[in-house]
CSV table of C-alpha atoms and ligand atoms in Angstrom, one decimal:
chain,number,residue,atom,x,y,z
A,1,UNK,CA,0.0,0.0,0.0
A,2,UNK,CA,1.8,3.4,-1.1
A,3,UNK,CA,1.9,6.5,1.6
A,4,UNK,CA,0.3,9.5,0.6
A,5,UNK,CA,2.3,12.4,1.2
A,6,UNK,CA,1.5,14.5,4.0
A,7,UNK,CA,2.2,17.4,2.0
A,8,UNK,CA,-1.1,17.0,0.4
A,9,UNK,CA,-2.9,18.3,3.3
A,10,UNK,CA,-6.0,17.0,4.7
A,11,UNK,CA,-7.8,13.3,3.5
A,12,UNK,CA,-10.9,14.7,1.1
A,13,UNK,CA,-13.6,12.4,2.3
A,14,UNK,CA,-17.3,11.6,1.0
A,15,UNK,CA,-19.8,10.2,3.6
A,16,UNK,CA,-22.1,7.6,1.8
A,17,UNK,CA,-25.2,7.3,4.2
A,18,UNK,CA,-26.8,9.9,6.6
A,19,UNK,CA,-28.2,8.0,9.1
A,20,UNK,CA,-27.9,7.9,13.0
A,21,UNK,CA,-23.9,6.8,13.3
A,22,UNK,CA,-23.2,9.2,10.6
A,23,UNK,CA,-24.6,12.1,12.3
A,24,UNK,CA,-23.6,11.4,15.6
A,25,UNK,CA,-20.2,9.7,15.4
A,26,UNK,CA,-18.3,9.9,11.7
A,27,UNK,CA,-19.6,13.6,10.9
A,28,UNK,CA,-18.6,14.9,14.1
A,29,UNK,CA,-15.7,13.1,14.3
A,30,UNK,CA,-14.8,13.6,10.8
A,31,UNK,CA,-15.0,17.8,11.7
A,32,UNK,CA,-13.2,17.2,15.5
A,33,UNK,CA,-9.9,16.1,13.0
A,34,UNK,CA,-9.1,18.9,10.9
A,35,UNK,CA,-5.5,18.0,10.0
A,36,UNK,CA,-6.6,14.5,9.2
A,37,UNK,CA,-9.9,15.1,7.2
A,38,UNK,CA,-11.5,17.1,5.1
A,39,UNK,CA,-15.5,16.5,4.9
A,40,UNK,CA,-16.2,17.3,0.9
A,41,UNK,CA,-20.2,15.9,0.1
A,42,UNK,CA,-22.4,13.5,1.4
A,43,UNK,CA,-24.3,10.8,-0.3
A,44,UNK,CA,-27.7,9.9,1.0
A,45,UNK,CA,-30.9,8.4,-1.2
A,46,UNK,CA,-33.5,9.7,1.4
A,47,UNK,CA,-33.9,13.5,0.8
A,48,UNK,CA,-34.9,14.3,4.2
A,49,UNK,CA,-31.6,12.5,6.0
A,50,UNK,CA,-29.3,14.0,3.0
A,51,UNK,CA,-30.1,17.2,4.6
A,52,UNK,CA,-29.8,16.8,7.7
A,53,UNK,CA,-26.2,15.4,6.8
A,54,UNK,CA,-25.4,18.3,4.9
A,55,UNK,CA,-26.1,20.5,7.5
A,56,UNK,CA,-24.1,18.4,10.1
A,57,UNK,CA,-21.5,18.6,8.1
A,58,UNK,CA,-21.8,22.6,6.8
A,59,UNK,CA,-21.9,21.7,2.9
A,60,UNK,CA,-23.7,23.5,0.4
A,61,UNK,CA,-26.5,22.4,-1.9
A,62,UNK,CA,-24.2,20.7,-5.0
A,63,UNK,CA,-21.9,18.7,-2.3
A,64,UNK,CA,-25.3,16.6,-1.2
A,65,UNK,CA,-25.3,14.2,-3.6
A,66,UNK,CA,-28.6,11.4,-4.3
A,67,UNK,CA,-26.4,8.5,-4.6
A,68,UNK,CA,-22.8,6.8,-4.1
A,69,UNK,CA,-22.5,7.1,-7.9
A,70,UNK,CA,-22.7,10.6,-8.0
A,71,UNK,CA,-20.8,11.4,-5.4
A,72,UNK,CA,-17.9,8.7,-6.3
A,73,UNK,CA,-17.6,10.6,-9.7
A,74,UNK,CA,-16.7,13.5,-8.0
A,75,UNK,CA,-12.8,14.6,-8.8
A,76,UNK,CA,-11.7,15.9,-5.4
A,77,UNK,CA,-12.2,12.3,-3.4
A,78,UNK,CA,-9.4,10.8,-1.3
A,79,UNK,CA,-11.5,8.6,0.7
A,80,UNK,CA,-15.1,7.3,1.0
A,81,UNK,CA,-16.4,7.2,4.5
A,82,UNK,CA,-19.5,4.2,3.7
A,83,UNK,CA,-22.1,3.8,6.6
A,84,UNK,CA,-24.8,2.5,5.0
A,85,UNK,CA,-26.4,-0.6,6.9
A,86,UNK,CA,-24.6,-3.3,5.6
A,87,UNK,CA,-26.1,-5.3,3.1
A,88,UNK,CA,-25.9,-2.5,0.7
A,89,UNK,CA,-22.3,-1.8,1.3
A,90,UNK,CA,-20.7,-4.6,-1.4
A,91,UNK,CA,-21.6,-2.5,-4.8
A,92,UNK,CA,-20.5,0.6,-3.1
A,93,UNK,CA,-17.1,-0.4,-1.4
A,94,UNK,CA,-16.0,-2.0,-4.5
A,95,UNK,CA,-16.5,1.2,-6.7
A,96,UNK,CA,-15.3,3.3,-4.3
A,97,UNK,CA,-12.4,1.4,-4.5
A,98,UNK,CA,-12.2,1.0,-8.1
A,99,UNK,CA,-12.3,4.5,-8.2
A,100,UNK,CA,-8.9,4.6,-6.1
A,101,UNK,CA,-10.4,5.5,-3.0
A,102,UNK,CA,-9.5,4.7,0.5
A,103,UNK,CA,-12.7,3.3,2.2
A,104,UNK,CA,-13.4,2.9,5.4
A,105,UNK,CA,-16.6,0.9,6.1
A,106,UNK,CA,-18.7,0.9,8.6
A,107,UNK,CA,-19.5,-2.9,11.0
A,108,UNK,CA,-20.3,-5.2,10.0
A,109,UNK,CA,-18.1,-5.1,6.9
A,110,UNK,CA,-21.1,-7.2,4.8
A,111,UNK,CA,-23.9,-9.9,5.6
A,112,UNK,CA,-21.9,-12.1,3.4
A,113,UNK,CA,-18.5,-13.6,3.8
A,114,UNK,CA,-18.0,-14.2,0.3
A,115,UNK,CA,-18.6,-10.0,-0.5
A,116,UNK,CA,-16.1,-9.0,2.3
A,117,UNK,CA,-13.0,-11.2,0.5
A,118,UNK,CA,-14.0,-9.5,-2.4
A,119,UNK,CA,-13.7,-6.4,-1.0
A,120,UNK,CA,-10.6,-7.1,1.1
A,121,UNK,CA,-9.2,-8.7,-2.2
A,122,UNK,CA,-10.0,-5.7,-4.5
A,123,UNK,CA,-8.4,-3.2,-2.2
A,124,UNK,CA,-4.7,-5.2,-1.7
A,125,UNK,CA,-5.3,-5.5,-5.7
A,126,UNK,CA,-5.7,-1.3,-5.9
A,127,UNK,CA,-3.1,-0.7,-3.5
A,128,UNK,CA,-5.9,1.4,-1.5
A,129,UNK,CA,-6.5,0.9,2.5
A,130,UNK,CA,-9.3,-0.9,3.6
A,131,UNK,CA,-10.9,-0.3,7.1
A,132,UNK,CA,-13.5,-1.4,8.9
A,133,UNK,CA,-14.9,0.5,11.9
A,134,UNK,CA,-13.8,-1.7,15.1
A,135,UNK,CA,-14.3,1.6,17.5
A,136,UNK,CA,-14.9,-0.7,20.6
A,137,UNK,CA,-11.3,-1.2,20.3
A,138,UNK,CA,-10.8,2.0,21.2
A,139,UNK,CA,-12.9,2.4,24.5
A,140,UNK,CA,-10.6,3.6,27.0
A,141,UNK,CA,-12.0,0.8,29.6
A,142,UNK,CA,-11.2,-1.8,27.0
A,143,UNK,CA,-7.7,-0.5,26.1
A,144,UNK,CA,-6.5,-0.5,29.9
A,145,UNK,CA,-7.6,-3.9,30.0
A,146,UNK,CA,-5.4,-4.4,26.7
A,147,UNK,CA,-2.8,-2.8,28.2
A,148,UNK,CA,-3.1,-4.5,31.8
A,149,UNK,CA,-3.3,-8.3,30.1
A,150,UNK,CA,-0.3,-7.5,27.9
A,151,UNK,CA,1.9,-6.5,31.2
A,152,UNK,CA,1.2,-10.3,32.1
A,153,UNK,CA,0.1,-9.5,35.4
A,154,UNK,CA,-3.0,-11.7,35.1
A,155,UNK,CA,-0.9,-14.1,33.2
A,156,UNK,CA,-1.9,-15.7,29.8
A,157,UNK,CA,-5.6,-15.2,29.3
A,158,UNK,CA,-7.5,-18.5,30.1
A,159,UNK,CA,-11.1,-17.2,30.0
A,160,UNK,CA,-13.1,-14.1,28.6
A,161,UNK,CA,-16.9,-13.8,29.9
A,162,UNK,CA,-18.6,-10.7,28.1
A,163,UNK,CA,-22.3,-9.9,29.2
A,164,UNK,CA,-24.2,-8.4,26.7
A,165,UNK,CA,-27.5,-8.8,27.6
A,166,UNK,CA,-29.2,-5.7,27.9
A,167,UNK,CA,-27.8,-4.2,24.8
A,168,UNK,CA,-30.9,-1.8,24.0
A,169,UNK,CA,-32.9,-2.6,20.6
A,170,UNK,CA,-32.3,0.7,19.0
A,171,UNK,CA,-34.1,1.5,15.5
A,172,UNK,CA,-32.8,3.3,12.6
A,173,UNK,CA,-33.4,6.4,11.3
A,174,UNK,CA,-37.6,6.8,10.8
A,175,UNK,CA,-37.2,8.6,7.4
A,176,UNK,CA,-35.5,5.1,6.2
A,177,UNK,CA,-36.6,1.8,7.1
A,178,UNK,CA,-36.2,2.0,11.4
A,179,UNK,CA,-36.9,-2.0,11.1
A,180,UNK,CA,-33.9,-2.7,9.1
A,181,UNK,CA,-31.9,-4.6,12.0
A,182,UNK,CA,-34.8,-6.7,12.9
A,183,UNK,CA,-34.7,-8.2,8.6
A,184,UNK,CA,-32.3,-10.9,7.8
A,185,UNK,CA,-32.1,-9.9,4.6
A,186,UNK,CA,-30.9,-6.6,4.9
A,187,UNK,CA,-29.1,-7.3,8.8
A,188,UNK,CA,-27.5,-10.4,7.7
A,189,UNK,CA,-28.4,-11.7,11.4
A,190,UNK,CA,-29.7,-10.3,14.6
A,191,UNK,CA,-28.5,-8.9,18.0
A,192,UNK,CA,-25.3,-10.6,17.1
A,193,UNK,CA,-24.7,-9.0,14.2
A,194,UNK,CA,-25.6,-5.8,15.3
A,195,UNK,CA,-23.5,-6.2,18.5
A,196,UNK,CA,-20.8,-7.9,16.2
A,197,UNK,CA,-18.3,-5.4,18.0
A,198,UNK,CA,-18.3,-8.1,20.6
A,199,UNK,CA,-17.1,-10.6,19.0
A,200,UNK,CA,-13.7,-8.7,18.2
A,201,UNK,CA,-13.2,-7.4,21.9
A,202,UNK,CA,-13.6,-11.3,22.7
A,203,UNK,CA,-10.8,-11.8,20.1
A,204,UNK,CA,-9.2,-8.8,21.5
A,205,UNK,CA,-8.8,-9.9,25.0
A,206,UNK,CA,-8.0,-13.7,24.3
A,207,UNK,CA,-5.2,-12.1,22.4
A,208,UNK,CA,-5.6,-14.5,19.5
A,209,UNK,CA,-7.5,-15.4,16.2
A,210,UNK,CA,-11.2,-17.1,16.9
A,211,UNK,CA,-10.6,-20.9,15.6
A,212,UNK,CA,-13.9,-22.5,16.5
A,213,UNK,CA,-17.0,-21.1,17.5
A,214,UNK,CA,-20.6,-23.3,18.8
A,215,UNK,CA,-23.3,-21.6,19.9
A,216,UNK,CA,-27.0,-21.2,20.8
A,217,UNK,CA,-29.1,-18.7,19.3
A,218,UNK,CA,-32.9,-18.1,19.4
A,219,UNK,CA,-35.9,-15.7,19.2
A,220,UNK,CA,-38.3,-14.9,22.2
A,221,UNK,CA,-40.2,-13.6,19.8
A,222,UNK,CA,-43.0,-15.4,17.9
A,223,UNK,CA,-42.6,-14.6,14.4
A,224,UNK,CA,-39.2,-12.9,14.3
A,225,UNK,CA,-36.8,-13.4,11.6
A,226,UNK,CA,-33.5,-12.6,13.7
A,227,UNK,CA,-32.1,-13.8,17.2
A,228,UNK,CA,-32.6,-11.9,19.7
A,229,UNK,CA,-30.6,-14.1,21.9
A,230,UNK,CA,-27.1,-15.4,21.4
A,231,UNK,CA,-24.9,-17.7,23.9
A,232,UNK,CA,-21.5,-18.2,22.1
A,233,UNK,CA,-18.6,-20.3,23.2
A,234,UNK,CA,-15.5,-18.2,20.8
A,235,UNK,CA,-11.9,-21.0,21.1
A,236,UNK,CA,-8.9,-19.7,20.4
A,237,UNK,CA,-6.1,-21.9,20.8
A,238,UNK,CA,-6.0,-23.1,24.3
A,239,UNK,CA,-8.2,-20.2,25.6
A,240,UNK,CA,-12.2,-19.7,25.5
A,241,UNK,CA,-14.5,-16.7,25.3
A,242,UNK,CA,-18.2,-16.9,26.2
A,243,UNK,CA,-20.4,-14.0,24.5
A,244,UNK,CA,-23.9,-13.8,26.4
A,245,UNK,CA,-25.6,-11.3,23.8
A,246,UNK,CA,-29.1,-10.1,23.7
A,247,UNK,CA,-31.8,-7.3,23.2
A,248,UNK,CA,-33.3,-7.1,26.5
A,249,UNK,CA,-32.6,-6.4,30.3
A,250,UNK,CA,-30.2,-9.0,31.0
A,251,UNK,CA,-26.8,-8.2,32.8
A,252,UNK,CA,-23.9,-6.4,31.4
A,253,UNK,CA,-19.8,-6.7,32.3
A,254,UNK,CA,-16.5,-8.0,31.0
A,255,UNK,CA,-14.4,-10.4,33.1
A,256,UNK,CA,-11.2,-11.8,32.5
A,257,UNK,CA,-8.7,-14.7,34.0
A,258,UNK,CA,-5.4,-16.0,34.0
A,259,UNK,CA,-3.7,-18.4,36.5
A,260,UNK,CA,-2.4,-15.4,38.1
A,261,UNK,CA,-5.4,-13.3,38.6
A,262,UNK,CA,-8.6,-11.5,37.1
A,263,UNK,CA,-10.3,-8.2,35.6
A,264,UNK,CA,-13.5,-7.2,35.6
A,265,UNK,CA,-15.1,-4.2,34.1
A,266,UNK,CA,-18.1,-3.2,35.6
A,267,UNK,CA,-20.8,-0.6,33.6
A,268,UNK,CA,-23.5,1.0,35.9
A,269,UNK,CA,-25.8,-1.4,37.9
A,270,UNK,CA,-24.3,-4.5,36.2
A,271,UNK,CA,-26.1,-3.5,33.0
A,272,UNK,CA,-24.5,-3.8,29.3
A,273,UNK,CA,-21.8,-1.3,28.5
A,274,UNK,CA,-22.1,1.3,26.3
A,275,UNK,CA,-25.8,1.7,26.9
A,276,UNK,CA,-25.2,2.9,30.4
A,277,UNK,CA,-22.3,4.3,32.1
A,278,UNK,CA,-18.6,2.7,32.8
A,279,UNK,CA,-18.4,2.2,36.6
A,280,UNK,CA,-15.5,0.6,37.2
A,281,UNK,CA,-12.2,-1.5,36.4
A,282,UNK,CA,-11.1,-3.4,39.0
A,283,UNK,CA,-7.8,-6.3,39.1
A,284,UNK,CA,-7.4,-8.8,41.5
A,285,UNK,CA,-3.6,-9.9,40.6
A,286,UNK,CA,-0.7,-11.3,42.9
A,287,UNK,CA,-0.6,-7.9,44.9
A,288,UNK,CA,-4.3,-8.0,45.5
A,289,UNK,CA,-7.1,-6.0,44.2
A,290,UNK,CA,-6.5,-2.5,42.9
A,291,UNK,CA,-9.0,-0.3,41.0
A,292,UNK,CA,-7.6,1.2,37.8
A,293,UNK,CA,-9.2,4.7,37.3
A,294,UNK,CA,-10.1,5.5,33.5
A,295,UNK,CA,-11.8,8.2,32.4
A,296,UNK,CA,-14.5,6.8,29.4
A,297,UNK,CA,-15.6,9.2,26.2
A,298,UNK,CA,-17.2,7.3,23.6
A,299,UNK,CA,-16.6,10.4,21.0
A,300,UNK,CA,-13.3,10.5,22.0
A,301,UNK,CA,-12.8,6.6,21.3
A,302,UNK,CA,-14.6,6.7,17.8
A,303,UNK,CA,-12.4,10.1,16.8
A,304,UNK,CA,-8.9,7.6,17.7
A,305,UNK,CA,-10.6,5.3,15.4
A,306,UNK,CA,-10.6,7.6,12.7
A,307,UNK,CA,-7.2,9.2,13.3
A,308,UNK,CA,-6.1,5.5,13.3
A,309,UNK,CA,-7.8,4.9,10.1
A,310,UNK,CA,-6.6,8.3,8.5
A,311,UNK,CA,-2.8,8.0,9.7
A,312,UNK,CA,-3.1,4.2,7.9
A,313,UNK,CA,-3.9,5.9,5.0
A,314,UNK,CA,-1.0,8.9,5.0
A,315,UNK,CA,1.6,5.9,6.2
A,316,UNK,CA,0.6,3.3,4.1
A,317,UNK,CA,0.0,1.3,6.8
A,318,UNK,CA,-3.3,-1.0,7.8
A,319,UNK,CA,-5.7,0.4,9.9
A,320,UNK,CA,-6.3,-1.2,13.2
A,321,UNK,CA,-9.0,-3.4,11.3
A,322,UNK,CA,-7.8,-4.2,7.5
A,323,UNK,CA,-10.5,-5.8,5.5
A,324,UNK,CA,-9.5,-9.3,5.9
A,325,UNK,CA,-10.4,-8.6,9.8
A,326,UNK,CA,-13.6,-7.7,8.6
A,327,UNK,CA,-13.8,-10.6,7.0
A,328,UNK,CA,-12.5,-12.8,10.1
A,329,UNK,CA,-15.3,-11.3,12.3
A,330,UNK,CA,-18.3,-11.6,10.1
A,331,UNK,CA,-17.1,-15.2,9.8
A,332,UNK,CA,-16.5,-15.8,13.7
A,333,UNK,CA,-20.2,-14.3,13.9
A,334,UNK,CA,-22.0,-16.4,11.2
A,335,UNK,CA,-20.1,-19.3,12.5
A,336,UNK,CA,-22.4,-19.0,15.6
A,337,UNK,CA,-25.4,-19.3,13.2
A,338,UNK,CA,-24.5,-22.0,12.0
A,339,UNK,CA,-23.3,-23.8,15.2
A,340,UNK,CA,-26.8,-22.9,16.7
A,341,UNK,CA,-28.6,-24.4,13.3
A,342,UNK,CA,-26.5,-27.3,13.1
A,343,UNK,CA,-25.8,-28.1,17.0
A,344,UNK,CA,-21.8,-28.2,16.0
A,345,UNK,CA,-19.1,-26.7,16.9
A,346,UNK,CA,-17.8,-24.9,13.8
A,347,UNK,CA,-14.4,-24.3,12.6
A,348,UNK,CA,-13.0,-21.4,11.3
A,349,UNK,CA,-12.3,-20.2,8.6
A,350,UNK,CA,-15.1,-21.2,6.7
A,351,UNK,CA,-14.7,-23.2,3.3
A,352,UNK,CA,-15.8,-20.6,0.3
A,353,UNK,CA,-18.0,-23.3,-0.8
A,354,UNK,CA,-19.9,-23.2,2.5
A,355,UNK,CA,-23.0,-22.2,2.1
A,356,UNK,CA,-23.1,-19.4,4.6
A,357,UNK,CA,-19.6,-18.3,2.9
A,358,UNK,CA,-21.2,-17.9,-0.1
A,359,UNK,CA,-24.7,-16.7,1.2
A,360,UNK,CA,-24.7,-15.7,5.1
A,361,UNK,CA,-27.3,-16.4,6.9
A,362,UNK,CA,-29.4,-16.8,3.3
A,363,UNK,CA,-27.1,-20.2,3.1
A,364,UNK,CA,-28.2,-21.8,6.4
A,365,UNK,CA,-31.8,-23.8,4.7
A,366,UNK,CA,-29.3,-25.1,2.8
A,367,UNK,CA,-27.8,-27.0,5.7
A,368,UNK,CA,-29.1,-30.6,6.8
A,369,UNK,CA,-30.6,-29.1,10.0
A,370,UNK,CA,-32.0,-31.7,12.6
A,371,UNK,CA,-35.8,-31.4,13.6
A,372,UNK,CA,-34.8,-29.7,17.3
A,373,UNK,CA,-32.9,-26.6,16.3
A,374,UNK,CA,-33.7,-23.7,17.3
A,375,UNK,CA,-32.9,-21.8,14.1
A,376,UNK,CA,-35.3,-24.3,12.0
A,377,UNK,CA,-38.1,-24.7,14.5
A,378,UNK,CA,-38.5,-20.8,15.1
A,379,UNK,CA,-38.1,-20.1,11.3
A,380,UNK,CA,-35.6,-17.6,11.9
A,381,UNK,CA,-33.0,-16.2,9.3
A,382,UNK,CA,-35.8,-17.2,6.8
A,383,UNK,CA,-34.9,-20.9,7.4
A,384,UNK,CA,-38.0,-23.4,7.1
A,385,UNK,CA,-40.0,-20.9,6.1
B,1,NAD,N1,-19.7,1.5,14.9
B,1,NAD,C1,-20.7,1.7,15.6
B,1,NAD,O1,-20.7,1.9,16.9
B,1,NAD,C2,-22.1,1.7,15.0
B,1,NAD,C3,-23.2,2.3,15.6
B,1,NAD,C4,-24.4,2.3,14.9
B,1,NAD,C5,-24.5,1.8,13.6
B,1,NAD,N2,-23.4,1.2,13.1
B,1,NAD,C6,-23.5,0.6,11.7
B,1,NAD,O2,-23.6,1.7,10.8
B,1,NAD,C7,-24.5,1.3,9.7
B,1,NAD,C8,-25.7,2.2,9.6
B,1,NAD,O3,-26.4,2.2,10.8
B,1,NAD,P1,-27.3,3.4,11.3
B,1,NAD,O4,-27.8,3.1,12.6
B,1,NAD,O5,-26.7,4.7,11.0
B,1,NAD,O6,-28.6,3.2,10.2
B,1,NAD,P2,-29.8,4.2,9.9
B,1,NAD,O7,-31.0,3.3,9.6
B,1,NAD,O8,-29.9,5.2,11.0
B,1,NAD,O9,-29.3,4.9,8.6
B,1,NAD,C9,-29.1,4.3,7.4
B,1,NAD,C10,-28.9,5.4,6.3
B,1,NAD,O10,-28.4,4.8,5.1
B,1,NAD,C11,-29.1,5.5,4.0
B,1,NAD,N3,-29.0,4.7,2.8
B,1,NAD,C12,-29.9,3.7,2.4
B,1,NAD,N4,-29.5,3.2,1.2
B,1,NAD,C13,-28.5,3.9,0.8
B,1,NAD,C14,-27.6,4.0,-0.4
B,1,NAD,N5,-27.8,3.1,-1.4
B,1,NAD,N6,-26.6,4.9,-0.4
B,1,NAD,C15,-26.4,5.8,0.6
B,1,NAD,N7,-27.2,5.8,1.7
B,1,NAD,C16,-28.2,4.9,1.8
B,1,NAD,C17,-30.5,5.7,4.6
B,1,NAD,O11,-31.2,6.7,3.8
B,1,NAD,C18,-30.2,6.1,6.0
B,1,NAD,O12,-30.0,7.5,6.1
B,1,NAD,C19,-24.9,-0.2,10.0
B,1,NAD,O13,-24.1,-1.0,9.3
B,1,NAD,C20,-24.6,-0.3,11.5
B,1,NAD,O14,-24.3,-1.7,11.8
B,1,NAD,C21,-22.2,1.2,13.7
C-alpha cells in the first residue's frame, strides 16, 4: 500500500449514508480532526436524512449528492467514509475502490462472507486501504484492560466472559426503514450481528485469532426473523470466550482470568456497556485487588478510530481493522449461526463453498438441519420458512 504524502494536506472524504452513526459519530468526528480530514459531500438516497447530513456537516447544496454514484464521480475524493447498513455496502465499497479511493466501512463489513473477501481482495489488488470501523477497540475501559493483560500480570488469558444482555434494541433512522436490523435480509443476522463489535473485543482480550466457534441462538419472539438471543462459546487456541448477547434487560460486564489473577469491568448497575455508564475497572492480581481509574468518552474513542484509520492511509499502513479482519469477524459471527442451526461446533475459517460463505445467513436452509434446532423450528434467518 503506497503512503500518501503529507504534504497534500488533509484526506478529502465523502460520507455515503446519513443516518444515525453518521450524524452522531463519523460527521462529528470527521469535523473534531481537521488536519486528518477534510469533509467534501455526502451521499444519502432519502432526501430528508441527505439534509440533515449536509447541515451536520456545513456543505452546500451541489456537495449533497442522491447516490454513491454521483458522489464517487466526483474529482476531489481521497476517501469514501461508507455507513450505509450493511447489506448495501458490497456494490459501493468496491467502486469506491475501483475509483482509487480509501474506504473505510462501517461494522459489519457485509452480511456475506464471500462479499467482504471480495472487498478485502480488491483493495490489496488497488493498493488502496481498507478499514473497517472496530471503535470498541478503542474504549478507553477496554484498552486499559489491553494494556493491563499484555503486562502479564493476570498471566496468559484462560477465559473471557462478556455480558451483553441488555444491549438496548435501537431502531434506525424513521425517514429510512427504522426496522432494518430486525430483517435478515438486509441485517444479515440479529443482535449478534448488530452487537458484532463483541465478537472482536472477545478476540481482543483472548489475544488470539477465533478458531472455533458453537453456539445457541434463538428468538423470544413469535414470528421474528432474527435472534434476539445469542450464547457463544469463541476457542482460540487453548483459551475460551463466552459472549452472552441479547436485546433485553439481562446483565452487562466483561471479566477476564489468567492463572495469576482477574479483571472485571463493571458498567452501571451491572447493566451492558455502552448503553449505560462505565463504573469501574477493578484487578485482582498477585498484589491483590486495585481499582484502575479510566476516564470513558465514547466520542473520544470513535475520533482515535478515525485518526487511526486516516494516519493508515498517509503511512501506508493498515488500519487497526484491514479488510480481511472484517472478513474474520463476520465469519466468527455467522459461525455462531450456524453452530446454533447445526448443533456443531464450527471451525474457522469457513470453506468458500460453504454455504453461509457464499450466502450468510441466506445459506443456512441449505444445511441438513435436525428437527430440534432452534434456528429451524423458530423459522428464523428465513430458514423453514
Ligand atoms: N460502529 C458503531 O458503533 C455503529 C453504531 C451504529 C451503527 N453502526 C453501523 O452503521 C451502519 C448504519 O447504521 P445506522 O444506525 O446509521 O442506520 P440508519 O438506519 O440510521 O441509517 C441508514 C442510512 O443509510 C441510508 N441509505 C440507504 N440506502 C443507501 C444507499 N444506497 N446509499 C447511501 N445511503 C443509503 C439511509 O437513507 C439512512 O440515512 C450499520 O451497518 C450499522 O451496523 C455502527
Amino acid at each position: 500500500m503506497a503512503a500518501r504524502p503529507r504534504s497534500d494536506g488533509p484526506l478529502r472524504v465523502g460520507v455515503v449514508g446519513c443516518g444515525n452513526v453518521a450524524l452522531n459519530d463519523h460527521v462529528p468526528g470527521h469535523l473534531a480532526l481537521p488536519d486528518l480530514f477534510r469533509l467534501v459531500a455526502v451521499a444519502d438516497p432519502t432526501p430528508e436524512r441527505r439534509e440533515l447530513g449536509r447541515l451536520r456537516a456545513g456543505l452546500g447544496e451541489r456537495d449533497a449528492h442522491a447516490s454513491a454514484e454521483e458522489l464517487l464521480a466526483r474529482d476531489d475524493l481521497d476517501v469514501v467514509d461508507v455507513c450505509t447498513p450493511q447489506h448495501l455496502r458490497r456494490e459501493i465499497v468496491l467502486a469506491a475502490i475501483a475509483s482509487g479511493r480509501h474506504v473505510l466501512s462501517e461494522k459489519p463489513l457485509a452480511t456475506v462472507p464471500r462479499d467482504a473477501a471480495a472487498m478485502a481482495a480488491a483493495a490489496r489488488e488497488a493498493g488502496v486501504t481498507l478499514g473497517v470501523v472496530h471503535n470498541y477497540l478503542f474504549f478507553q475501559e477496554v484498552e486499559a484492560a489491553l494494556r493491563i493483560i499484555g503486562s502479564g500480570e493476570l498471566g496468559p488469558v484462560e477465559v473471557a466472559i462478556l455480558n451483553y444482555l441488555g444491549v438496548l434494541d435501537l431502531p434506525g433512522a424513521a425517514a429510512y426503514r427504522p426496522a432494518w436490523r430486525h430483517d435478515a435480509t438486509q441485517a444479515g443476522g440479529g443482535v449478534l450481528t448488530d452487537m458484532l463489535h463483541i465478537v472482536y473485543l472477545a478476540e481482543a482480550l483472548l489475544g488470539r485469532p477465533i478458531e472455533r466457534v458453537s453456539a445457541w441462538v434463538d428468538a423470544r419472539t413469535d414470528g421474528a426473523s432474527v435472534e434476539d438471543l445469542a450464547i457463544v462459546r469463541f476457542e482460540a487456541e487453548r483459551a475460551v470466550a463466552l459472549v452472552n448477547m441479547g436485546w433485553g434487560v439481562g446483565p452487562g460486564g466483561i471479566e477476564v482470568s489468567g492463572p495469576r489473577g482477574r479483571l472485571a469491568i463493571r458498567y452501571r448497575d451491572g447493566a451492558t456497556g455502552p448503553f449505560v455508564p462505565f463504573e469501574s475497572l477493578v484487578v485482582h492480581g498477585p498484589g491483590g485487588r486495585r481499582e484502575v481509574p479510566v476516564a470513558t468518552d465514547w466520542d473520544a474513542a470513535f475520533v482515535a478510530l478515525l485518526a487511526d484509520f486516516g494516519r493508515a492511509v498517509l503511512d501506508g499502513r493498515d488500519p487497526i481493522a484491514p479488510g480481511e479482519q472484517g472478513l474474520h469477524i463476520l465469519e466468527a459471527t455467522l459461525a455462531a449461526y450456524a453452530s446454533a442451526a447445526l448443533g456443531q461446533t464450527v471451525t474457522l475459517p469457513l470453506d468458500p463453498a460453504d454455504p453461509v460463505h457464499e450466502r450468510g445467513v441466506g445459506g443456512l436452509r441449505e444445511l441438513a438441519l435436525p428437527d430440534w434446532s432452534p434456528v429451524r423450528r423458530h423459522r428464523l434467518f428465513g430458514v423453514g420458512g
